[in-house]
């Protein structure tokens, strides 16, 4: 991990070392702690807002940005669109948050391409949940379609219907493969490199960062 992060620093120039997709929840706060305070990285924090923040969730996001003193970009889809997607999502994938899954996969990669940042760092590995992979044999190589395969499950094209025209779903469209490959983006999960214990990490970020 240190070798990987040092390489990202060396190749970043005056730019950000990496992108860290964050929600303000337990995992992304711990990611920022490890990257900023342990490894001395300069990340650009990126948030695809689900537009369903609770008062506590919003406080935690703002608190994390202040605690770790990071630059931040957020995209928030309009509530009317989110509500229509949620209704469609229930039948399509069995939960109401297709827009969360698709957005968190697409938006950080678009920002990585826009800002020419080569490394995108996620938190929990799929090896930690759902038996969809192991540390020895990861389920999938990270690419532009990773989150569609792992969590969104349904493509933008297949989510579109008469009530959800494609023209309104552009924010959820992954970068095309050519753009992704040309940008030389590498996506990793911290949980594939360091011991991951959600309960312990939750207590740590509560005690250390409020």
PDB file of C-alpha atoms in Angstrom:
ATOM      1  CA  UNK A   1       0.000   0.000   0.000  1.00  0.00           C
ATOM      2  CA  UNK A   2       2.749   2.443   0.895  1.00  0.00           C
ATOM      3  CA  UNK A   3       4.525   1.760  -2.388  1.00  0.00           C
ATOM      4  CA  UNK A   4       1.298   2.412  -4.287  1.00  0.00           C
ATOM      5  CA  UNK A   5       0.562   5.648  -2.430  1.00  0.00           C
ATOM      6  CA  UNK A   6       4.134   6.916  -2.745  1.00  0.00           C
ATOM      7  CA  UNK A   7       3.930   6.346  -6.488  1.00  0.00           C
ATOM      8  CA  UNK A   8       0.676   8.314  -6.644  1.00  0.00           C
ATOM      9  CA  UNK A   9       2.308  11.193  -4.762  1.00  0.00           C
ATOM     10  CA  UNK A  10       5.337  11.185  -7.033  1.00  0.00           C
ATOM     11  CA  UNK A  11       3.222  11.285 -10.186  1.00  0.00           C
ATOM     12  CA  UNK A  12       0.700  13.861  -8.978  1.00  0.00           C
ATOM     13  CA  UNK A  13       2.911  16.934  -9.364  1.00  0.00           C
ATOM     14  CA  UNK A  14       0.983  19.861  -7.906  1.00  0.00           C
ATOM     15  CA  UNK A  15      -2.294  18.036  -8.364  1.00  0.00           C
ATOM     16  CA  UNK A  16      -4.216  15.886  -5.891  1.00  0.00           C
ATOM     17  CA  UNK A  17      -2.654  12.528  -5.058  1.00  0.00           C
ATOM     18  CA  UNK A  18      -5.906  10.599  -5.270  1.00  0.00           C
ATOM     19  CA  UNK A  19      -9.685  10.786  -5.206  1.00  0.00           C
ATOM     20  CA  UNK A  20     -11.567   9.532  -2.170  1.00  0.00           C
ATOM     21  CA  UNK A  21     -15.310   9.062  -2.708  1.00  0.00           C
ATOM     22  CA  UNK A  22     -16.952   9.988   0.595  1.00  0.00           C
ATOM     23  CA  UNK A  23     -20.409  10.055   2.143  1.00  0.00           C
ATOM     24  CA  UNK A  24     -19.394  11.153   5.632  1.00  0.00           C
ATOM     25  CA  UNK A  25     -20.224   7.711   6.984  1.00  0.00           C
ATOM     26  CA  UNK A  26     -17.993   5.461   9.063  1.00  0.00           C
ATOM     27  CA  UNK A  27     -16.042   3.972   6.146  1.00  0.00           C
ATOM     28  CA  UNK A  28     -15.214   7.182   4.309  1.00  0.00           C
ATOM     29  CA  UNK A  29     -14.226   8.987   7.517  1.00  0.00           C
ATOM     30  CA  UNK A  30     -11.857   6.132   8.318  1.00  0.00           C
ATOM     31  CA  UNK A  31     -10.502   6.245   4.745  1.00  0.00           C
ATOM     32  CA  UNK A  32      -9.660   9.928   5.163  1.00  0.00           C
ATOM     33  CA  UNK A  33      -8.017   9.239   8.541  1.00  0.00           C
ATOM     34  CA  UNK A  34      -5.778   6.554   7.069  1.00  0.00           C
ATOM     35  CA  UNK A  35      -4.876   8.452   3.914  1.00  0.00           C
ATOM     36  CA  UNK A  36      -4.424  11.941   5.359  1.00  0.00           C
ATOM     37  CA  UNK A  37      -3.162  11.333   8.878  1.00  0.00           C
ATOM     38  CA  UNK A  38      -1.271   8.057   8.449  1.00  0.00           C
ATOM     39  CA  UNK A  39       0.071   8.239   4.885  1.00  0.00           C
ATOM     40  CA  UNK A  40       0.152  12.000   4.330  1.00  0.00           C
ATOM     41  CA  UNK A  41      -1.869  11.954   1.124  1.00  0.00           C
ATOM     42  CA  UNK A  42      -3.532  14.984  -0.472  1.00  0.00           C
ATOM     43  CA  UNK A  43      -6.898  13.621  -1.645  1.00  0.00           C
ATOM     44  CA  UNK A  44      -9.727  15.299  -3.476  1.00  0.00           C
ATOM     45  CA  UNK A  45     -12.899  14.245  -1.675  1.00  0.00           C
ATOM     46  CA  UNK A  46     -15.828  13.559  -4.012  1.00  0.00           C
ATOM     47  CA  UNK A  47     -19.450  12.990  -3.033  1.00  0.00           C
ATOM     48  CA  UNK A  48     -22.358  11.812  -5.118  1.00  0.00           C
ATOM     49  CA  UNK A  49     -25.235  12.873  -2.885  1.00  0.00           C
ATOM     50  CA  UNK A  50     -28.230  10.555  -2.746  1.00  0.00           C
ATOM     51  CA  UNK A  51     -30.287  13.635  -1.728  1.00  0.00           C
ATOM     52  CA  UNK A  52     -31.515  11.750   1.348  1.00  0.00           C
ATOM     53  CA  UNK A  53     -29.143  13.123   3.992  1.00  0.00           C
ATOM     54  CA  UNK A  54     -30.401  13.125   7.556  1.00  0.00           C
ATOM     55  CA  UNK A  55     -29.370  15.950   9.871  1.00  0.00           C
ATOM     56  CA  UNK A  56     -26.814  13.648  11.503  1.00  0.00           C
ATOM     57  CA  UNK A  57     -25.512  12.414   8.149  1.00  0.00           C
ATOM     58  CA  UNK A  58     -25.046  15.974   6.879  1.00  0.00           C
ATOM     59  CA  UNK A  59     -23.224  16.940  10.081  1.00  0.00           C
ATOM     60  CA  UNK A  60     -20.896  13.951   9.738  1.00  0.00           C
ATOM     61  CA  UNK A  61     -20.018  14.846   6.148  1.00  0.00           C
ATOM     62  CA  UNK A  62     -19.246  18.482   6.971  1.00  0.00           C
ATOM     63  CA  UNK A  63     -17.380  17.463  10.110  1.00  0.00           C
ATOM     64  CA  UNK A  64     -15.158  15.080   8.120  1.00  0.00           C
ATOM     65  CA  UNK A  65     -14.280  17.783   5.598  1.00  0.00           C
ATOM     66  CA  UNK A  66     -13.256  20.131   8.394  1.00  0.00           C
ATOM     67  CA  UNK A  67     -11.404  17.528  10.469  1.00  0.00           C
ATOM     68  CA  UNK A  68      -9.239  16.408   7.544  1.00  0.00           C
ATOM     69  CA  UNK A  69      -9.016  19.787   5.799  1.00  0.00           C
ATOM     70  CA  UNK A  70      -9.664  18.397   2.316  1.00  0.00           C
ATOM     71  CA  UNK A  71     -11.024  19.967  -0.846  1.00  0.00           C
ATOM     72  CA  UNK A  72     -14.431  18.612  -1.801  1.00  0.00           C
ATOM     73  CA  UNK A  73     -16.738  18.327  -4.814  1.00  0.00           C
ATOM     74  CA  UNK A  74     -20.371  17.228  -4.503  1.00  0.00           C
ATOM     75  CA  UNK A  75     -23.049  16.473  -7.065  1.00  0.00           C
ATOM     76  CA  UNK A  76     -26.671  16.451  -5.877  1.00  0.00           C
ATOM     77  CA  UNK A  77     -29.411  15.232  -8.244  1.00  0.00           C
ATOM     78  CA  UNK A  78     -32.773  16.928  -7.947  1.00  0.00           C
ATOM     79  CA  UNK A  79     -35.280  15.343  -5.588  1.00  0.00           C
ATOM     80  CA  UNK A  80     -37.994  14.873  -8.177  1.00  0.00           C
ATOM     81  CA  UNK A  81     -35.701  12.754 -10.319  1.00  0.00           C
ATOM     82  CA  UNK A  82     -34.445  10.836  -7.286  1.00  0.00           C
ATOM     83  CA  UNK A  83     -38.011   9.974  -6.275  1.00  0.00           C
ATOM     84  CA  UNK A  84     -38.862   8.693  -9.767  1.00  0.00           C
ATOM     85  CA  UNK A  85     -35.672   6.611  -9.877  1.00  0.00           C
ATOM     86  CA  UNK A  86     -36.390   5.202  -6.400  1.00  0.00           C
ATOM     87  CA  UNK A  87     -39.830   4.000  -7.499  1.00  0.00           C
ATOM     88  CA  UNK A  88     -38.324   2.302 -10.539  1.00  0.00           C
ATOM     89  CA  UNK A  89     -35.406   0.969  -8.488  1.00  0.00           C
ATOM     90  CA  UNK A  90     -37.558  -1.065  -6.086  1.00  0.00           C
ATOM     91  CA  UNK A  91     -38.776  -3.356  -8.810  1.00  0.00           C
ATOM     92  CA  UNK A  92     -35.554  -3.330 -10.809  1.00  0.00           C
ATOM     93  CA  UNK A  93     -32.985  -4.264  -8.142  1.00  0.00           C
ATOM     94  CA  UNK A  94     -34.928  -4.862  -4.914  1.00  0.00           C
ATOM     95  CA  UNK A  95     -33.954  -1.655  -3.103  1.00  0.00           C
ATOM     96  CA  UNK A  96     -34.746   2.022  -3.601  1.00  0.00           C
ATOM     97  CA  UNK A  97     -31.185   3.243  -4.096  1.00  0.00           C
ATOM     98  CA  UNK A  98     -30.141   2.431  -7.664  1.00  0.00           C
ATOM     99  CA  UNK A  99     -29.243   6.103  -8.020  1.00  0.00           C
ATOM    100  CA  UNK A 100     -26.869   5.769  -5.026  1.00  0.00           C
ATOM    101  CA  UNK A 101     -25.116   2.719  -6.471  1.00  0.00           C
ATOM    102  CA  UNK A 102     -24.870   4.051 -10.018  1.00  0.00           C
ATOM    103  CA  UNK A 103     -23.961   7.598  -8.979  1.00  0.00           C
ATOM    104  CA  UNK A 104     -21.199   6.623  -6.586  1.00  0.00           C
ATOM    105  CA  UNK A 105     -19.660   4.539  -9.347  1.00  0.00           C
ATOM    106  CA  UNK A 106     -19.914   7.103 -12.133  1.00  0.00           C
ATOM    107  CA  UNK A 107     -19.281  10.504 -10.560  1.00  0.00           C
ATOM    108  CA  UNK A 108     -15.878   9.866  -8.912  1.00  0.00           C
ATOM    109  CA  UNK A 109     -14.535   8.373 -12.155  1.00  0.00           C
ATOM    110  CA  UNK A 110     -15.744  11.382 -14.122  1.00  0.00           C
ATOM    111  CA  UNK A 111     -13.970  13.663 -11.651  1.00  0.00           C
ATOM    112  CA  UNK A 112     -10.812  11.546 -11.894  1.00  0.00           C
ATOM    113  CA  UNK A 113     -10.829  12.036 -15.660  1.00  0.00           C
ATOM    114  CA  UNK A 114     -11.692  15.737 -15.372  1.00  0.00           C
ATOM    115  CA  UNK A 115      -8.882  16.472 -12.889  1.00  0.00           C
ATOM    116  CA  UNK A 116      -6.392  13.946 -14.289  1.00  0.00           C
ATOM    117  CA  UNK A 117      -6.129  11.980 -11.042  1.00  0.00           C
ATOM    118  CA  UNK A 118      -4.951   8.422 -11.546  1.00  0.00           C
ATOM    119  CA  UNK A 119      -5.842   6.757  -8.232  1.00  0.00           C
ATOM    120  CA  UNK A 120      -9.353   6.330  -6.786  1.00  0.00           C
ATOM    121  CA  UNK A 121      -9.484   4.845  -3.290  1.00  0.00           C
ATOM    122  CA  UNK A 122     -12.575   3.147  -1.910  1.00  0.00           C
ATOM    123  CA  UNK A 123     -13.015   1.622   1.534  1.00  0.00           C
ATOM    124  CA  UNK A 124     -14.571  -1.749   2.187  1.00  0.00           C
ATOM    125  CA  UNK A 125     -13.633  -4.628  -0.088  1.00  0.00           C
ATOM    126  CA  UNK A 126     -16.352  -6.843  -1.538  1.00  0.00           C
ATOM    127  CA  UNK A 127     -14.533  -9.657   0.259  1.00  0.00           C
ATOM    128  CA  UNK A 128     -16.032  -8.253   3.486  1.00  0.00           C
ATOM    129  CA  UNK A 129     -19.659  -8.817   2.529  1.00  0.00           C
ATOM    130  CA  UNK A 130     -22.117 -10.937   0.551  1.00  0.00           C
ATOM    131  CA  UNK A 131     -19.598 -13.699  -0.280  1.00  0.00           C
ATOM    132  CA  UNK A 132     -19.083 -12.078  -3.688  1.00  0.00           C
ATOM    133  CA  UNK A 133     -15.313 -12.437  -3.603  1.00  0.00           C
ATOM    134  CA  UNK A 134     -12.314 -13.174  -1.422  1.00  0.00           C
ATOM    135  CA  UNK A 135      -9.053 -11.378  -0.821  1.00  0.00           C
ATOM    136  CA  UNK A 136      -7.267 -14.146  -2.707  1.00  0.00           C
ATOM    137  CA  UNK A 137      -9.728 -14.136  -5.627  1.00  0.00           C
ATOM    138  CA  UNK A 138     -11.417 -10.739  -6.007  1.00  0.00           C
ATOM    139  CA  UNK A 139     -14.800 -10.887  -7.668  1.00  0.00           C
ATOM    140  CA  UNK A 140     -13.953  -8.436 -10.410  1.00  0.00           C
ATOM    141  CA  UNK A 141     -11.173  -6.268 -11.667  1.00  0.00           C
ATOM    142  CA  UNK A 142     -11.968  -2.607 -11.003  1.00  0.00           C
ATOM    143  CA  UNK A 143     -12.955  -0.901 -14.249  1.00  0.00           C
ATOM    144  CA  UNK A 144     -15.447   1.697 -15.458  1.00  0.00           C
ATOM    145  CA  UNK A 145     -18.349  -0.761 -15.031  1.00  0.00           C
ATOM    146  CA  UNK A 146     -17.341  -2.129 -11.622  1.00  0.00           C
ATOM    147  CA  UNK A 147     -20.173  -0.599  -9.579  1.00  0.00           C
ATOM    148  CA  UNK A 148     -22.737  -1.472 -12.194  1.00  0.00           C
ATOM    149  CA  UNK A 149     -21.703  -5.114 -11.877  1.00  0.00           C
ATOM    150  CA  UNK A 150     -21.342  -5.149  -8.092  1.00  0.00           C
ATOM    151  CA  UNK A 151     -24.190  -3.005  -6.795  1.00  0.00           C
ATOM    152  CA  UNK A 152     -26.222  -1.065  -9.385  1.00  0.00           C
ATOM    153  CA  UNK A 153     -26.898  -4.319 -11.289  1.00  0.00           C
ATOM    154  CA  UNK A 154     -28.936  -2.579 -13.995  1.00  0.00           C
ATOM    155  CA  UNK A 155     -27.442  -0.331 -16.662  1.00  0.00           C
ATOM    156  CA  UNK A 156     -28.564   3.233 -17.299  1.00  0.00           C
ATOM    157  CA  UNK A 157     -30.083   2.139 -20.614  1.00  0.00           C
ATOM    158  CA  UNK A 158     -32.146  -0.571 -18.920  1.00  0.00           C
ATOM    159  CA  UNK A 159     -33.291   1.757 -16.121  1.00  0.00           C
ATOM    160  CA  UNK A 160     -34.662   4.189 -18.668  1.00  0.00           C
ATOM    161  CA  UNK A 161     -38.378   4.069 -19.464  1.00  0.00           C
ATOM    162  CA  UNK A 162     -41.154   6.475 -20.424  1.00  0.00           C
ATOM    163  CA  UNK A 163     -40.952   8.087 -16.985  1.00  0.00           C
ATOM    164  CA  UNK A 164     -37.141   8.152 -16.931  1.00  0.00           C
ATOM    165  CA  UNK A 165     -35.801   9.266 -20.317  1.00  0.00           C
ATOM    166  CA  UNK A 166     -32.119   8.687 -20.987  1.00  0.00           C
ATOM    167  CA  UNK A 167     -31.586  12.433 -21.221  1.00  0.00           C
ATOM    168  CA  UNK A 168     -32.266  12.706 -17.464  1.00  0.00           C
ATOM    169  CA  UNK A 169     -29.919   9.883 -16.470  1.00  0.00           C
ATOM    170  CA  UNK A 170     -26.633  11.188 -17.832  1.00  0.00           C
ATOM    171  CA  UNK A 171     -25.224  11.724 -14.314  1.00  0.00           C
ATOM    172  CA  UNK A 172     -25.428   7.963 -13.737  1.00  0.00           C
ATOM    173  CA  UNK A 173     -23.690   6.934 -16.941  1.00  0.00           C
ATOM    174  CA  UNK A 174     -20.235   5.466 -16.437  1.00  0.00           C
ATOM    175  CA  UNK A 175     -17.349   6.824 -18.526  1.00  0.00           C
ATOM    176  CA  UNK A 176     -16.862   4.817 -21.691  1.00  0.00           C
ATOM    177  CA  UNK A 177     -14.135   2.192 -21.687  1.00  0.00           C
ATOM    178  CA  UNK A 178     -11.862   4.154 -24.025  1.00  0.00           C
ATOM    179  CA  UNK A 179     -11.937   7.269 -21.826  1.00  0.00           C
ATOM    180  CA  UNK A 180     -11.310   5.179 -18.724  1.00  0.00           C
ATOM    181  CA  UNK A 181      -8.345   3.331 -20.221  1.00  0.00           C
ATOM    182  CA  UNK A 182      -6.860   6.511 -21.705  1.00  0.00           C
ATOM    183  CA  UNK A 183      -7.073   8.218 -18.301  1.00  0.00           C
ATOM    184  CA  UNK A 184      -5.061   5.322 -16.748  1.00  0.00           C
ATOM    185  CA  UNK A 185      -7.223   5.237 -13.635  1.00  0.00           C
ATOM    186  CA  UNK A 186      -6.553   2.662 -10.958  1.00  0.00           C
ATOM    187  CA  UNK A 187      -9.259   1.882  -8.414  1.00  0.00           C
ATOM    188  CA  UNK A 188      -8.443   0.147  -5.123  1.00  0.00           C
ATOM    189  CA  UNK A 189     -10.166  -0.700  -1.851  1.00  0.00           C
ATOM    190  CA  UNK A 190      -8.273   0.080   1.351  1.00  0.00           C
ATOM    191  CA  UNK A 191      -9.828  -3.032   2.829  1.00  0.00           C
ATOM    192  CA  UNK A 192      -7.787  -5.137   0.414  1.00  0.00           C
ATOM    193  CA  UNK A 193      -4.574  -3.774   1.981  1.00  0.00           C
ATOM    194  CA  UNK A 194      -5.292  -3.187   5.688  1.00  0.00           C
ATOM    195  CA  UNK A 195      -7.277  -5.069   8.311  1.00  0.00           C
ATOM    196  CA  UNK A 196     -10.924  -3.994   8.110  1.00  0.00           C
ATOM    197  CA  UNK A 197     -13.140  -4.086  11.201  1.00  0.00           C
ATOM    198  CA  UNK A 198     -16.256  -1.941  10.849  1.00  0.00           C
ATOM    199  CA  UNK A 199     -17.249  -2.037  14.516  1.00  0.00           C
ATOM    200  CA  UNK A 200     -13.783  -1.093  15.739  1.00  0.00           C
ATOM    201  CA  UNK A 201     -13.423   1.607  13.094  1.00  0.00           C
ATOM    202  CA  UNK A 202     -16.825   3.071  13.943  1.00  0.00           C
ATOM    203  CA  UNK A 203     -15.845   3.404  17.597  1.00  0.00           C
ATOM    204  CA  UNK A 204     -12.518   4.916  16.561  1.00  0.00           C
ATOM    205  CA  UNK A 205     -13.995   7.649  14.353  1.00  0.00           C
ATOM    206  CA  UNK A 206     -16.636   8.442  16.981  1.00  0.00           C
ATOM    207  CA  UNK A 207     -14.020   8.816  19.711  1.00  0.00           C
ATOM    208  CA  UNK A 208     -11.377  10.551  17.586  1.00  0.00           C
ATOM    209  CA  UNK A 209     -13.396  12.813  15.301  1.00  0.00           C
ATOM    210  CA  UNK A 210     -16.811  13.300  16.873  1.00  0.00           C
TER     211      UNK A 210
END
